[in-house]
Coordinates of C-alpha atoms in Angstrom, one line a residue:
M1 CA 102.1 80.3 118.5
L2 CA 103.9 81.0 121.7
M3 CA 106.7 81.9 119.7
F4 CA 105.0 84.6 118.5
L5 CA 103.5 86.0 121.7
D6 CA 106.8 88.1 122.8
E7 CA 106.4 90.4 120.2
F8 CA 103.6 92.1 122.1
E9 CA 104.5 93.6 125.0
Q10 CA 101.6 95.8 126.4
A11 CA 101.3 97.7 129.7
P12 CA 100.5 96.0 132.8
G13 CA 97.0 95.1 133.0
L14 CA 96.1 96.2 129.5
R15 CA 93.2 94.6 127.9
Y16 CA 93.9 95.5 124.1
L17 CA 90.5 94.3 122.1
N18 CA 90.5 97.2 119.8
H19 CA 92.3 95.7 116.4
A20 CA 89.3 96.7 114.1
A21 CA 90.3 100.5 114.9
V22 CA 93.9 100.8 115.5
A23 CA 96.7 98.0 116.5
P24 CA 99.4 98.3 118.7
W25 CA 102.4 97.3 116.6
P26 CA 104.7 93.9 117.1
R27 CA 108.2 95.0 119.1
R28 CA 109.6 93.7 115.2
A29 CA 108.3 96.8 114.0
S30 CA 109.2 99.2 116.7
L31 CA 112.8 97.9 116.4
A32 CA 112.5 98.2 112.3
V33 CA 111.9 101.8 112.9
S34 CA 113.9 102.8 115.7
R35 CA 116.8 101.6 113.4
F36 CA 115.5 103.1 110.3
A37 CA 115.6 106.8 112.3
S38 CA 119.1 106.2 114.1
E39 CA 120.2 105.7 110.8
N40 CA 118.8 109.0 109.4
V41 CA 120.8 110.7 112.0
L42 CA 123.9 109.1 111.6
L43 CA 123.9 108.8 107.6
G44 CA 120.9 110.5 106.3
A45 CA 119.8 108.9 102.9
R46 CA 123.2 107.3 101.9
N47 CA 121.2 104.0 102.2
Y48 CA 118.5 104.7 100.2
P49 CA 118.9 101.9 97.6
D50 CA 118.2 99.7 100.8
W51 CA 115.2 101.8 101.6
L52 CA 113.9 100.6 98.2
T53 CA 114.8 97.1 98.7
T54 CA 112.7 97.1 101.8
E55 CA 109.7 99.1 99.7
Q56 CA 109.7 95.9 97.4
S57 CA 109.7 93.5 100.2
L58 CA 106.4 95.4 101.4
R59 CA 105.0 95.0 97.9
E60 CA 105.9 91.3 97.4
R61 CA 104.3 91.2 101.1
L62 CA 101.2 92.8 100.2
M63 CA 101.1 90.8 96.9
R64 CA 101.2 87.5 98.4
L65 CA 98.7 89.1 101.3
T66 CA 96.2 89.4 98.9
N67 CA 97.1 86.7 96.0
A68 CA 97.6 89.7 93.5
P69 CA 98.7 88.5 90.1
S70 CA 102.0 90.6 90.2
T71 CA 103.3 93.6 92.1
D72 CA 102.4 95.8 89.1
D73 CA 98.8 95.7 90.5
I74 CA 99.7 97.0 94.0
A75 CA 99.9 100.4 94.9
L76 CA 100.9 101.9 98.1
V77 CA 98.8 104.8 99.3
K78 CA 97.8 106.9 102.4
N79 CA 94.5 105.1 103.3
T80 CA 91.6 103.2 102.4
S81 CA 89.8 106.4 101.5
E82 CA 92.5 107.6 98.8
A83 CA 92.0 104.6 97.2
L84 CA 88.4 104.5 97.3
S85 CA 89.1 108.4 95.5
F86 CA 91.2 107.0 93.0
V87 CA 88.2 104.8 91.5
A88 CA 85.3 107.2 92.5
F89 CA 86.7 109.7 90.7
G90 CA 88.9 108.1 87.9
I91 CA 85.8 106.3 86.4
D92 CA 84.1 107.9 83.7
W93 CA 80.5 108.7 84.7
Q94 CA 77.6 109.0 83.1
A95 CA 74.7 110.4 84.3
G96 CA 72.3 108.1 85.1
D97 CA 74.9 105.7 86.8
Q98 CA 73.8 103.7 89.8
V99 CA 76.6 102.6 92.4
V100 CA 75.5 99.8 95.0
I101 CA 76.4 100.0 98.5
S102 CA 75.2 98.5 101.8
T103 CA 73.0 100.7 104.6
E104 CA 76.2 99.5 107.0
E105 CA 79.0 100.7 105.1
F106 CA 81.8 103.0 107.1
P107 CA 81.5 106.6 106.0
S108 CA 85.2 106.1 103.9
N109 CA 82.4 103.4 101.7
R110 CA 79.8 105.8 101.3
I111 CA 80.7 109.2 101.3
V112 CA 82.7 109.0 98.2
W113 CA 79.9 107.8 95.9
E114 CA 77.5 110.1 97.3
A115 CA 80.0 112.9 96.2
L116 CA 79.2 111.7 92.8
A117 CA 75.8 113.3 92.7
D118 CA 76.8 116.0 90.6
K119 CA 77.9 113.9 88.0
G120 CA 74.4 112.4 87.9
V121 CA 75.2 109.3 89.7
S122 CA 73.0 108.0 92.3
V123 CA 73.6 105.6 95.3
I124 CA 71.5 102.6 96.2
Q125 CA 71.8 101.5 99.3
V126 CA 70.9 97.5 100.5
N127 CA 70.1 96.2 103.7
L128 CA 72.0 93.1 104.6
K129 CA 69.9 92.0 107.6
G130 CA 68.0 89.2 105.8
N131 CA 68.9 86.0 105.4
D132 CA 70.8 86.6 102.4
P133 CA 72.8 89.8 101.9
E134 CA 74.4 88.5 98.8
G135 CA 71.2 87.8 97.2
A136 CA 70.0 91.3 98.2
L137 CA 72.9 92.9 96.8
L138 CA 73.0 91.4 93.7
A139 CA 69.3 91.8 93.6
A140 CA 69.9 95.3 93.5
C141 CA 72.1 95.6 90.6
G142 CA 70.0 96.3 87.6
P143 CA 71.1 97.7 84.2
K144 CA 72.2 101.2 85.4
V145 CA 74.4 99.9 87.9
R146 CA 77.8 100.2 86.8
L147 CA 79.7 99.4 90.3
L148 CA 79.2 97.3 93.2
A149 CA 81.1 98.8 96.0
I150 CA 80.9 96.8 99.8
S151 CA 83.0 96.4 102.8
A152 CA 84.3 92.7 103.2
V153 CA 83.6 92.6 106.9
Q154 CA 80.9 95.2 108.4
F155 CA 82.9 97.7 110.9
A156 CA 80.0 97.4 113.3
S157 CA 78.3 94.4 113.0
G158 CA 81.4 92.2 112.3
L159 CA 79.5 90.8 109.1
R160 CA 81.6 88.7 107.0
L161 CA 80.2 88.4 103.4
D162 CA 80.8 85.9 100.6
L163 CA 83.2 87.9 98.0
V164 CA 83.3 85.1 95.9
R165 CA 79.3 84.9 95.3
L166 CA 79.5 88.7 95.0
G167 CA 82.4 88.9 92.4
Q168 CA 80.7 86.0 90.2
G169 CA 77.4 87.9 90.4
C170 CA 79.4 91.0 89.3
R171 CA 80.9 89.5 86.3
E172 CA 77.9 87.8 85.1
R173 CA 76.4 91.4 85.1
E174 CA 79.4 92.9 83.8
I175 CA 80.0 95.8 86.6
L176 CA 82.5 96.5 88.3
F177 CA 83.4 95.1 92.2
C178 CA 85.2 97.4 94.4
I179 CA 85.9 95.9 97.9
D180 CA 86.8 97.7 101.1
A181 CA 88.9 95.2 102.8
I182 CA 90.5 97.3 105.5
Q183 CA 88.4 94.9 108.1
Q184 CA 89.4 91.7 106.7
L185 CA 93.0 91.8 105.2
G186 CA 95.6 91.0 108.0
A187 CA 92.8 88.8 110.0
L188 CA 91.6 86.5 107.4
P189 CA 92.5 85.2 104.1
F190 CA 91.8 87.4 101.1
D191 CA 92.3 86.2 97.7
V192 CA 91.7 89.3 94.9
Q193 CA 91.8 86.8 92.0
A194 CA 89.4 83.7 93.8
C195 CA 86.5 86.7 94.2
Q196 CA 87.2 88.4 90.7
C197 CA 87.4 92.2 92.6
D198 CA 88.4 95.2 90.2
F199 CA 89.3 97.0 93.3
A200 CA 90.4 96.7 96.8
M201 CA 92.2 98.3 99.3
A202 CA 92.9 98.5 102.9
D203 CA 94.6 100.5 105.7
G204 CA 97.8 99.0 107.6
H205 CA 97.0 100.2 110.8
K206 CA 94.3 97.8 112.0
W207 CA 94.6 93.7 111.4
M208 CA 97.6 94.4 109.5
L209 CA 99.7 95.4 112.6
G210 CA 101.3 98.6 111.2
P211 CA 101.0 102.1 111.5
E212 CA 98.7 105.0 110.1
G213 CA 99.2 106.7 107.0
L214 CA 99.9 104.2 104.6
G215 CA 97.9 101.4 102.9
V216 CA 97.7 99.0 99.8
F217 CA 95.2 99.6 97.1
Y218 CA 95.0 96.9 94.4
C219 CA 94.0 97.6 91.2
R220 CA 93.3 95.0 88.3
A221 CA 95.6 95.4 85.3
E222 CA 92.9 95.1 82.5
V223 CA 90.8 98.2 84.4
R224 CA 93.9 100.0 85.3
P225 CA 93.4 102.2 81.8
L226 CA 89.3 103.0 82.9
L227 CA 90.7 105.3 85.5
K228 CA 91.5 108.6 85.2
L229 CA 94.4 110.3 86.8
S230 CA 93.6 113.0 89.3
E231 CA 97.3 113.7 90.7
Y232 CA 100.5 113.6 88.6
G233 CA 104.0 114.2 89.8
W234 CA 108.0 112.1 89.5
H235 CA 107.0 109.3 91.3
M236 CA 104.2 107.7 89.1
L237 CA 106.0 108.1 85.9
E238 CA 107.0 105.1 83.7
H239 CA 110.5 105.9 83.3
L240 CA 110.8 106.5 87.2
G241 CA 114.2 108.2 88.0
D242 CA 114.9 109.4 84.2
Y243 CA 115.0 113.5 85.3
N244 CA 116.2 114.6 82.0
R245 CA 113.4 113.3 80.0
S246 CA 110.8 115.2 78.5
E247 CA 107.9 113.2 77.5
W248 CA 106.5 111.1 79.8
Q249 CA 103.6 108.7 80.5
P250 CA 102.0 107.4 83.5
A251 CA 103.5 104.3 84.4
H252 CA 101.6 100.8 83.5
S253 CA 101.9 99.4 87.0
A254 CA 99.7 100.7 89.7
R255 CA 102.4 102.7 90.7
R256 CA 100.7 105.3 88.1
F257 CA 98.6 106.1 91.4
E258 CA 102.1 107.2 93.8
C259 CA 102.4 110.7 92.4
G260 CA 105.3 111.3 94.7
S261 CA 107.7 110.8 97.4
P262 CA 106.8 107.5 99.2
N263 CA 106.3 107.0 103.2
M264 CA 109.5 105.1 104.0
L265 CA 109.2 105.4 107.5
G266 CA 105.4 103.8 107.1
A267 CA 106.7 101.3 104.8
V268 CA 110.0 100.2 107.4
A269 CA 107.3 99.7 110.2
L270 CA 104.6 97.7 107.9
E271 CA 107.2 95.6 106.0
A272 CA 108.3 94.1 109.5
S273 CA 104.3 93.8 110.9
L274 CA 103.7 91.9 107.3
S275 CA 106.9 89.4 107.9
L276 CA 105.2 88.3 111.5
L277 CA 101.9 87.6 109.8
E278 CA 103.7 85.5 107.1
E279 CA 106.0 83.9 109.5
V280 CA 102.7 82.8 111.5
G281 CA 100.7 82.1 108.3
M282 CA 97.0 83.5 107.4
D283 CA 95.6 80.4 107.9
Q284 CA 96.9 80.0 110.9
V285 CA 95.9 83.9 112.0
A286 CA 92.3 82.9 110.9
A287 CA 92.2 80.0 113.2
A288 CA 93.3 81.4 116.2
L289 CA 91.6 84.7 115.7
Q290 CA 88.1 82.5 115.4
E291 CA 89.2 80.9 118.5
R292 CA 88.9 84.1 120.2
V293 CA 85.7 85.3 118.9
Q294 CA 84.3 82.1 119.9
W295 CA 85.5 82.6 123.5
L296 CA 84.1 86.3 123.5
H297 CA 80.7 84.4 121.9
Q298 CA 80.5 81.9 124.5
G299 CA 81.2 84.2 127.2
L300 CA 79.4 87.2 126.2
T301 CA 76.1 85.0 126.0
A302 CA 76.6 83.6 129.3
I303 CA 75.9 87.0 131.1
P304 CA 72.2 88.2 131.7
G305 CA 71.2 91.2 130.3
V306 CA 73.6 90.8 127.2
R307 CA 72.5 91.1 123.7
L308 CA 75.1 90.1 120.7
H309 CA 74.8 92.0 117.7
S310 CA 77.6 90.2 115.9
P311 CA 77.0 86.9 113.7
Q312 CA 76.2 83.9 115.1
E313 CA 77.2 81.6 111.7
L314 CA 80.8 80.6 111.6
R315 CA 80.9 81.7 108.2
R316 CA 80.1 85.3 108.8
R317 CA 81.9 86.0 111.7
A318 CA 85.2 88.0 111.3
G319 CA 87.2 89.8 113.9
I320 CA 84.8 91.8 115.4
V321 CA 82.3 90.8 118.4
S322 CA 79.6 93.9 118.9
F323 CA 77.2 93.9 122.0
S324 CA 75.2 95.4 124.2
I325 CA 73.5 95.7 127.8
A326 CA 69.9 95.7 128.8
G327 CA 69.5 99.1 131.0
V328 CA 73.0 100.6 130.3
T329 CA 73.9 102.8 127.5
N330 CA 76.8 101.6 125.1
T331 CA 78.4 105.0 126.2
Q332 CA 78.1 103.8 130.2
V333 CA 79.4 100.2 129.5
Y334 CA 82.5 102.0 127.2
Q335 CA 83.5 104.1 130.0
Q336 CA 83.3 101.3 132.7
L337 CA 85.7 99.2 130.4
K338 CA 88.1 101.8 130.1
Q339 CA 88.1 102.3 133.8
H340 CA 89.6 99.0 134.1
Q341 CA 91.7 99.0 131.0
V342 CA 89.6 97.5 128.7
V343 CA 90.3 99.1 125.1
C344 CA 87.6 98.9 122.8
M345 CA 85.2 101.3 120.9
V346 CA 81.4 102.3 120.8
R347 CA 80.6 101.0 116.9
G348 CA 76.8 101.0 115.5
P349 CA 74.7 98.9 117.9
G350 CA 77.1 98.2 120.7
V351 CA 80.5 98.1 122.2
R352 CA 82.5 96.7 120.0
F353 CA 85.8 94.4 120.8
S354 CA 88.3 93.2 118.1
P355 CA 90.8 91.0 119.5
H356 CA 93.5 89.8 117.2
F357 CA 95.3 86.1 117.0
Y358 CA 97.5 86.7 119.9
T359 CA 95.3 88.1 122.4
S360 CA 95.5 85.8 125.4
R361 CA 93.0 84.0 127.3
Q362 CA 93.2 85.8 130.2
V363 CA 92.7 88.9 128.9
I364 CA 89.7 87.6 127.2
D365 CA 88.5 85.9 130.4
E366 CA 89.5 89.1 132.5
T367 CA 87.4 91.3 129.9
L368 CA 84.3 89.1 130.5
A369 CA 84.2 89.0 134.1
I370 CA 84.5 93.0 133.9
V371 CA 81.2 92.9 131.6
R372 CA 79.7 90.3 134.2
E373 CA 79.8 92.9 136.9
I374 CA 78.7 95.8 134.9
A375 CA 75.5 93.7 133.7
K376 CA 74.6 92.9 137.3
Q377 CA 74.4 96.7 138.4

């Protein structure tokens, strides 16, 4: 793991614990973008075929990262919200249909379903606080439910769900299964085939260490025809590049969701970042991340006045650790951490720390010492 530490050169004194929001790029992504920019200045698009090769490499890396059956199942989208909208406004809803989500969802995975109210679709929100959140979600899937939409990891608490169990439950009930994977993809192994999901989506700018403005949308081949398209253009056609063809049809692949010119700059950066995750290996990434989460759990629980809001069970943990301090508001804690160059966020009931596999023990120990001083006040 040490061989990859030179990929992350951060400002002196910076303590970066904010990968659940926006991650810093690895060095290789910066270099790739720099080369791409220089090539544009000197040569313009002379080497566009090479750019397409990089884009194809990105699709292949995303296919492997999600364990999708084929690159045909992978669409490159602007963000998670866009992919969720493709699903929500692509399904042929009937008045009375229902969607099940949780009470802890990030707005992207709530608003898009609530926006279907004018079609007669209602949203059931399930509380995940009990001992069996998967059981509660599946119990809410009655005969009118068409789709279960859930985050693999809840953005505020860091609660990790059993996606395999949920996927099996959806298959048994013959309902669609949609996963917002943004807080898992790049942090922990993720397998669309094992969890039998129909749709999964994630942005590249969090755990995948890429830029904002480019994400992935997995759409299972068998359900792609079920989604009515709402965006059209030259890039989403089956006969891409045949500009003189008068007859047309959408691509059979997930490229049908990519209506226009691709984000080549983003593709160059994200492809480089994912090459790092592949070289490390997702099992190793996950193990290193869990080790750092454990350091935070142990350190925070040893500080008087600190309350953890993240799961204690190992199987429920991802990369997020949420806490609060008795007698100090979350905003005050956040501001004092910020003064000491600790980069984090206030989310839900607490302050959210989110390290990654490369985060040093020194950064975590120094951060814990700062939290200890704040708690003494």
